Structure formats: C-alpha cells, structure tokens
PDB file of C-alpha atoms and ligand atoms in Angstrom:
ATOM      1  CA  UNK A   1      13.665   2.631  16.987  1.00 72.00           C
ATOM      2  CA  UNK A   2      10.220   4.047  18.011  1.00 83.00           C
ATOM      3  CA  UNK A   3       9.766   7.750  18.399  1.00 95.00           C
ATOM      4  CA  UNK A   4       7.155   8.955  20.928  1.00 96.00           C
ATOM      5  CA  UNK A   5       5.699  12.474  21.462  1.00 96.00           C
ATOM      6  CA  UNK A   6       3.582  13.493  24.399  1.00 96.00           C
ATOM      7  CA  UNK A   7       0.857  16.092  23.601  1.00 97.00           C
ATOM      8  CA  UNK A   8      -0.811  17.890  26.441  1.00 96.00           C
ATOM      9  CA  UNK A   9      -3.616  19.317  24.445  1.00 97.00           C
ATOM     10  CA  UNK A  10      -5.222  19.699  21.058  1.00 97.00           C
ATOM     11  CA  UNK A  11      -3.095  22.738  20.331  1.00 97.00           C
ATOM     12  CA  UNK A  12       0.100  20.740  20.867  1.00 97.00           C
ATOM     13  CA  UNK A  13      -1.279  18.046  18.516  1.00 97.00           C
ATOM     14  CA  UNK A  14      -2.011  20.622  15.793  1.00 97.00           C
ATOM     15  CA  UNK A  15       1.563  21.850  16.143  1.00 96.00           C
ATOM     16  CA  UNK A  16       2.978  18.454  15.940  1.00 97.00           C
ATOM     17  CA  UNK A  17       1.026  17.856  12.786  1.00 97.00           C
ATOM     18  CA  UNK A  18       2.234  21.069  11.337  1.00 96.00           C
ATOM     19  CA  UNK A  19       5.899  20.236  11.967  1.00 97.00           C
ATOM     20  CA  UNK A  20       5.209  16.792  10.614  1.00 97.00           C
ATOM     21  CA  UNK A  21       3.711  18.421   7.456  1.00 95.00           C
ATOM     22  CA  UNK A  22       7.076  20.022   6.855  1.00 94.00           C
ATOM     23  CA  UNK A  23       8.909  16.744   6.568  1.00 95.00           C
ATOM     24  CA  UNK A  24       6.405  15.007   4.257  1.00 96.00           C
ATOM     25  CA  UNK A  25       6.773  14.487   0.501  1.00 95.00           C
ATOM     26  CA  UNK A  26       4.799  12.988  -2.347  1.00 96.00           C
ATOM     27  CA  UNK A  27       4.338   9.264  -2.120  1.00 97.00           C
ATOM     28  CA  UNK A  28       4.180   9.243   1.737  1.00 98.00           C
ATOM     29  CA  UNK A  29       1.501   7.139   3.401  1.00 98.00           C
ATOM     30  CA  UNK A  30       0.708   7.757   6.964  1.00 98.00           C
ATOM     31  CA  UNK A  31      -1.586   5.426   8.988  1.00 98.00           C
ATOM     32  CA  UNK A  32      -3.294   7.058  12.031  1.00 98.00           C
ATOM     33  CA  UNK A  33      -4.378   4.687  14.599  1.00 98.00           C
ATOM     34  CA  UNK A  34      -6.145   5.220  17.895  1.00 97.00           C
ATOM     35  CA  UNK A  35      -9.635   5.197  19.477  1.00 96.00           C
ATOM     36  CA  UNK A  36     -12.526   7.506  18.578  1.00 94.00           C
ATOM     37  CA  UNK A  37     -11.501  10.903  19.905  1.00 95.00           C
ATOM     38  CA  UNK A  38      -7.751  10.030  20.048  1.00 97.00           C
ATOM     39  CA  UNK A  39      -6.837  12.978  17.845  1.00 97.00           C
ATOM     40  CA  UNK A  40      -6.320  11.419  14.354  1.00 97.00           C
ATOM     41  CA  UNK A  41      -8.276  14.157  12.614  1.00 96.00           C
ATOM     42  CA  UNK A  42      -6.648  16.815  14.778  1.00 96.00           C
ATOM     43  CA  UNK A  43      -3.241  15.556  13.671  1.00 97.00           C
ATOM     44  CA  UNK A  44      -4.457  15.511  10.022  1.00 97.00           C
ATOM     45  CA  UNK A  45      -5.615  19.098  10.402  1.00 96.00           C
ATOM     46  CA  UNK A  46      -2.196  20.135  11.635  1.00 96.00           C
ATOM     47  CA  UNK A  47      -0.480  18.299   8.771  1.00 96.00           C
ATOM     48  CA  UNK A  48      -2.789  20.125   6.285  1.00 95.00           C
ATOM     49  CA  UNK A  49      -1.667  23.469   7.837  1.00 94.00           C
ATOM     50  CA  UNK A  50       1.961  22.413   7.529  1.00 94.00           C
ATOM     51  CA  UNK A  51       1.355  21.686   3.819  1.00 94.00           C
ATOM     52  CA  UNK A  52      -0.044  25.120   3.332  1.00 91.00           C
ATOM     53  CA  UNK A  53      -3.703  24.067   2.856  1.00 90.00           C
ATOM     54  CA  UNK A  54      -6.150  26.741   3.374  1.00 79.00           C
ATOM     55  CA  UNK A  55      -9.308  24.667   3.199  1.00 78.00           C
ATOM     56  CA  UNK A  56     -10.467  23.263   6.545  1.00 82.00           C
ATOM     57  CA  UNK A  57      -9.805  19.585   6.801  1.00 85.00           C
ATOM     58  CA  UNK A  58     -12.706  17.756   8.324  1.00 84.00           C
ATOM     59  CA  UNK A  59     -13.289  14.182   9.119  1.00 81.00           C
ATOM     60  CA  UNK A  60     -14.103  12.302   5.955  1.00 73.00           C
ATOM     61  CA  UNK A  61     -16.151   9.618   7.888  1.00 69.00           C
ATOM     62  CA  UNK A  62     -19.163   9.776   5.581  1.00 73.00           C
ATOM     63  CA  UNK A  63     -17.270  10.309   2.266  1.00 80.00           C
ATOM     64  CA  UNK A  64     -14.269   7.881   3.161  1.00 91.00           C
ATOM     65  CA  UNK A  65     -11.888   9.906   1.029  1.00 92.00           C
ATOM     66  CA  UNK A  66     -11.241  13.710   0.719  1.00 92.00           C
ATOM     67  CA  UNK A  67      -8.709  15.227  -1.653  1.00 91.00           C
ATOM     68  CA  UNK A  68      -7.062  18.583  -1.339  1.00 92.00           C
ATOM     69  CA  UNK A  69      -4.578  20.598  -3.453  1.00 88.00           C
ATOM     70  CA  UNK A  70      -1.544  21.845  -1.541  1.00 87.00           C
ATOM     71  CA  UNK A  71       0.096  25.213  -2.182  1.00 78.00           C
ATOM     72  CA  UNK A  72       3.619  23.950  -1.474  1.00 74.00           C
ATOM     73  CA  UNK A  73       4.404  22.286  -4.788  1.00 74.00           C
ATOM     74  CA  UNK A  74       2.473  22.108  -8.025  1.00 75.00           C
ATOM     75  CA  UNK A  75       0.513  18.957  -8.346  1.00 86.00           C
ATOM     76  CA  UNK A  76       1.174  17.834  -4.769  1.00 93.00           C
ATOM     77  CA  UNK A  77      -2.130  16.708  -3.267  1.00 95.00           C
ATOM     78  CA  UNK A  78      -3.115  15.609   0.194  1.00 96.00           C
ATOM     79  CA  UNK A  79      -5.663  12.737   0.405  1.00 96.00           C
ATOM     80  CA  UNK A  80      -7.363  12.122   3.737  1.00 96.00           C
ATOM     81  CA  UNK A  81      -9.213   8.883   4.367  1.00 96.00           C
ATOM     82  CA  UNK A  82     -11.311   7.532   7.212  1.00 95.00           C
ATOM     83  CA  UNK A  83     -12.094   3.838   6.799  1.00 95.00           C
ATOM     84  CA  UNK A  84     -14.069   3.574  10.057  1.00 94.00           C
ATOM     85  CA  UNK A  85     -17.319   2.708   8.273  1.00 93.00           C
ATOM     86  CA  UNK A  86     -15.919   0.044   5.886  1.00 94.00           C
ATOM     87  CA  UNK A  87     -16.924  -3.462   6.846  1.00 93.00           C
ATOM     88  CA  UNK A  88     -15.201  -5.635   4.392  1.00 94.00           C
ATOM     89  CA  UNK A  89     -11.593  -5.570   2.989  1.00 93.00           C
ATOM     90  CA  UNK A  90     -13.090  -5.849  -0.494  1.00 93.00           C
ATOM     91  CA  UNK A  91     -14.602  -2.409  -0.013  1.00 95.00           C
ATOM     92  CA  UNK A  92     -11.065  -0.995   0.149  1.00 94.00           C
ATOM     93  CA  UNK A  93     -10.734  -1.775  -3.524  1.00 92.00           C
ATOM     94  CA  UNK A  94     -14.129  -0.432  -4.394  1.00 92.00           C
ATOM     95  CA  UNK A  95     -13.650   2.998  -2.898  1.00 92.00           C
ATOM     96  CA  UNK A  96     -10.250   3.216  -4.488  1.00 91.00           C
ATOM     97  CA  UNK A  97      -7.780   3.422  -1.587  1.00 94.00           C
ATOM     98  CA  UNK A  98      -4.922   2.248  -3.668  1.00 95.00           C
ATOM     99  CA  UNK A  99      -5.499   4.924  -6.268  1.00 94.00           C
ATOM    100  CA  UNK A 100      -4.132   7.396  -3.754  1.00 95.00           C
ATOM    101  CA  UNK A 101      -0.725   5.648  -3.435  1.00 97.00           C
ATOM    102  CA  UNK A 102       0.945   7.921  -6.054  1.00 96.00           C
ATOM    103  CA  UNK A 103       4.150   9.876  -6.026  1.00 96.00           C
ATOM    104  CA  UNK A 104       2.248  13.181  -6.239  1.00 95.00           C
ATOM    105  CA  UNK A 105       0.089  12.295  -3.151  1.00 97.00           C
ATOM    106  CA  UNK A 106       0.458  12.483   0.588  1.00 97.00           C
ATOM    107  CA  UNK A 107      -1.987   9.956   1.980  1.00 98.00           C
ATOM    108  CA  UNK A 108      -3.324   9.971   5.483  1.00 98.00           C
ATOM    109  CA  UNK A 109      -5.378   7.081   6.633  1.00 98.00           C
ATOM    110  CA  UNK A 110      -7.573   6.942   9.682  1.00 97.00           C
ATOM    111  CA  UNK A 111      -8.577   3.460  10.760  1.00 97.00           C
ATOM    112  CA  UNK A 112      -6.169   1.749   8.444  1.00 97.00           C
ATOM    113  CA  UNK A 113      -6.575  -1.705   9.750  1.00 97.00           C
ATOM    114  CA  UNK A 114      -9.195  -2.974   7.307  1.00 97.00           C
ATOM    115  CA  UNK A 115      -6.861  -1.942   4.467  1.00 97.00           C
ATOM    116  CA  UNK A 116      -3.793  -3.703   5.867  1.00 96.00           C
ATOM    117  CA  UNK A 117      -3.406  -6.178   2.984  1.00 96.00           C
ATOM    118  CA  UNK A 118      -3.325  -3.274   0.568  1.00 96.00           C
ATOM    119  CA  UNK A 119      -0.774  -1.041   2.418  1.00 97.00           C
ATOM    120  CA  UNK A 120       2.752  -0.949   1.193  1.00 97.00           C
ATOM    121  CA  UNK A 121       5.530  -1.612   3.740  1.00 96.00           C
ATOM    122  CA  UNK A 122       6.936   1.846   3.152  1.00 97.00           C
ATOM    123  CA  UNK A 123       4.681   3.859   5.369  1.00 98.00           C
ATOM    124  CA  UNK A 124       4.645   5.717   8.667  1.00 98.00           C
ATOM    125  CA  UNK A 125       2.394   4.200  11.249  1.00 98.00           C
ATOM    126  CA  UNK A 126       1.352   6.629  13.964  1.00 98.00           C
ATOM    127  CA  UNK A 127      -0.328   5.236  17.000  1.00 98.00           C
ATOM    128  CA  UNK A 128      -2.262   7.624  19.359  1.00 98.00           C
ATOM    129  CA  UNK A 129      -2.772   6.476  22.889  1.00 97.00           C
ATOM    130  CA  UNK A 130      -5.431   8.144  25.132  1.00 93.00           C
ATOM    131  CA  UNK A 131      -8.781   9.823  24.589  1.00 86.00           C
ATOM    132  CA  UNK A 132     -10.973  12.114  26.540  1.00 86.00           C
ATOM    133  CA  UNK A 133      -9.185  14.863  28.544  1.00 90.00           C
ATOM    134  CA  UNK A 134      -6.013  16.200  27.196  1.00 93.00           C
ATOM    135  CA  UNK A 135      -2.933  14.005  27.268  1.00 96.00           C
ATOM    136  CA  UNK A 136      -2.024  11.873  24.254  1.00 98.00           C
ATOM    137  CA  UNK A 137       1.059   9.693  23.502  1.00 98.00           C
ATOM    138  CA  UNK A 138       2.011   9.559  19.849  1.00 98.00           C
ATOM    139  CA  UNK A 139       4.185   6.576  18.754  1.00 98.00           C
ATOM    140  CA  UNK A 140       5.734   6.642  15.313  1.00 98.00           C
ATOM    141  CA  UNK A 141       6.865   3.288  13.683  1.00 97.00           C
ATOM    142  CA  UNK A 142       8.300   2.510  10.342  1.00 97.00           C
ATOM    143  CA  UNK A 143      10.056  -0.204   8.403  1.00 95.00           C
ATOM    144  CA  UNK A 144      11.801   1.656   5.757  1.00 93.00           C
ATOM    145  CA  UNK A 145      15.072   3.513   6.594  1.00 91.00           C
ATOM    146  CA  UNK A 146      14.037   6.658   4.685  1.00 91.00           C
ATOM    147  CA  UNK A 147      11.739   7.649   7.549  1.00 96.00           C
ATOM    148  CA  UNK A 148      14.610   7.508  10.054  1.00 95.00           C
ATOM    149  CA  UNK A 149      16.372  10.588   8.864  1.00 95.00           C
ATOM    150  CA  UNK A 150      13.137  12.516   8.442  1.00 96.00           C
ATOM    151  CA  UNK A 151      11.864  11.634  11.970  1.00 96.00           C
ATOM    152  CA  UNK A 152      15.263  12.605  13.411  1.00 95.00           C
ATOM    153  CA  UNK A 153      14.815  15.960  11.670  1.00 95.00           C
ATOM    154  CA  UNK A 154      11.172  16.265  12.984  1.00 96.00           C
ATOM    155  CA  UNK A 155      12.171  15.388  16.534  1.00 94.00           C
ATOM    156  CA  UNK A 156      15.134  17.913  16.512  1.00 93.00           C
ATOM    157  CA  UNK A 157      12.579  20.591  15.408  1.00 88.00           C
ATOM    158  CA  UNK A 158      10.231  19.652  18.118  1.00 89.00           C
ATOM    159  CA  UNK A 159      12.911  19.744  20.783  1.00 84.00           C
ATOM    160  CA  UNK A 160      14.037  23.242  19.627  1.00 79.00           C
ATOM    161  CA  UNK A 161      10.370  24.347  20.179  1.00 73.00           C
ATOM    162  CA  UNK A 162      10.447  23.550  23.886  1.00 62.00           C
TER     163      UNK A 162
HETATM  164  P1  LIG B   1     -10.314  11.126  16.058  1.00 52.48           P
HETATM  165  O1  LIG B   1     -10.127  11.566  14.602  1.00 52.48           O
HETATM  166  O2  LIG B   1      -9.135  10.230  16.456  1.00 52.48           O
HETATM  167  O3  LIG B   1     -11.587  10.339  16.330  1.00 52.48           O
HETATM  168  P2  LIG B   1     -10.502  13.888  16.688  1.00 52.48           P
HETATM  169  O4  LIG B   1      -9.237  14.516  16.317  1.00 52.48           O
HETATM  170  O5  LIG B   1     -11.676  14.007  15.854  1.00 52.48           O
HETATM  171  O6  LIG B   1     -10.236  12.360  16.956  1.00 52.48           O
HETATM  172  O7  LIG B   1     -10.907  14.402  18.096  1.00 52.48           O
HETATM  173  C1  LIG B   1     -10.010  14.489  19.172  1.00 52.48           C
HETATM  174  C2  LIG B   1     -10.741  15.090  20.357  1.00 52.48           C
HETATM  175  O8  LIG B   1      -9.918  15.111  21.547  1.00 52.48           O
HETATM  176  C3  LIG B   1     -11.169  16.573  20.079  1.00 52.48           C
HETATM  177  O9  LIG B   1     -12.398  16.836  20.769  1.00 52.48           O
HETATM  178  C4  LIG B   1      -9.997  17.353  20.879  1.00 52.48           C
HETATM  179  O10 LIG B   1     -10.428  18.615  21.411  1.00 52.48           O
HETATM  180  C5  LIG B   1      -9.774  16.415  22.069  1.00 52.48           C
HETATM  181  N1  LIG B   1      -8.401  16.496  22.621  1.00 52.48           N
HETATM  182  C6  LIG B   1      -8.132  16.658  23.891  1.00 52.48           C
HETATM  183  N2  LIG B   1      -6.745  16.596  24.093  1.00 52.48           N
HETATM  184  C7  LIG B   1      -6.231  16.394  22.875  1.00 52.48           C
HETATM  185  C8  LIG B   1      -4.839  16.249  22.463  1.00 52.48           C
HETATM  186  N3  LIG B   1      -3.810  16.269  23.256  1.00 52.48           N
HETATM  187  N4  LIG B   1      -4.661  16.040  21.147  1.00 52.48           N
HETATM  188  C9  LIG B   1      -5.723  16.058  20.256  1.00 52.48           C
HETATM  189  N5  LIG B   1      -6.939  16.159  20.556  1.00 52.48           N
HETATM  190  C10 LIG B   1      -7.193  16.290  21.915  1.00 52.48           C
HETATM  191 MG1  LIG B   2     -11.315  11.152  12.936  1.00 52.48          MG
END
C-alpha cells in the first residue's frame, strides 16, 4: 500500500520530516526522489530536527556526503547524501555510499537512482511530486513489512495534527 501526504508549503514539509524523524531508527535508508526544488533537502532538514540535530543540515551537493551526530541515542548518526553530481555508478563505490549502510546510521539519499544497484531492498522510497510554488505530493513506498507499522504510526500522528 502506498502512503501519500500533501504538503501545502515548506513549513508543512519540515513538520512532515520532523514527524518522520520520530519513527526512524538506526539502519534505516530513505531514498528521496523528485525534481530540483521538489523539497528533498527541506524534508531532510525536518528529519534532522526530529532526530534532535542542532547543526543546520544543508544540501551536500558539492561534498556528496555529510555526516551528523544525533542527540537522541548515543552513537546514532545521520548521513545525508546528494548524488546529483555523480555521473557513473562506479563512483558510488568510490565515494563510499555503502559505508553508510550500518545499524547505527540513518541514511538519507537525494538522487538515489545512480546508486540503485547498491541499495538494499529494505528501504523507504519517498517520491516528491511538484516544484515551484507551494504544493507537493509525497508518496511513500516500501517492500519490507517493517515499514508498514511505522508508517501507520506516522500517518496517525499526522492525522492528529490536523
Ligand atoms: P531539493 O532538495 O528537492 O532540490 P529543496 O528542499 O532544496 O529541494 O528546495 C525546495 C524549494 O521549494 C525551497 O525553495 C522551498 O522554499 C520551496 N517550496 C515551496 N513549497 C514547498 C513545499 N510544500 N515543500 C517543500 N519546499 C517547498
Ligand atoms: Mg537538495
């Protein structure tokens, strides 16, 4: 079953990310897909707030990978990747994308397509439709059942917020 969420503005996307941050745990891999300006980084910023990060999360377009400590649990880290500038799948190995797939790491990947051969099946795919002014549709997809219960929880929290 797909889950969808309609965001009317950046603020709503930040709040969605924040709530999403509350259901995440070490080992999670989230793929953020959508055009330039869709709101992938905005969602990542909300997630970071939900995980208790104080450092500002910015787009890692030029560095590919940024790593942050979280304050929620000892040794839980957030890794934020932006693979937009990669040109060949071999570069995915070179920059160490797979090194972030660890049980103590929550991994957010913008522009994941080039890394598709390296991505485990157990992940959450988030597709963002829309760009430009305001409205965005977020679609959540997953293969592994473990996401079902957590997304049910997330969506019941989001419903209570309205
Ligand atoms: P991406 O990382 O997908 O390229 P960003 O998060 O960097 O996108 O930028 C999203 C842009 O869209 C920002 O300028 C933001 O202000 C704007 N925006 C407008 N409406 C929304 C919305 N509903 N959710 C997120 N961002 C939005
Ligand atoms: Mg971005």
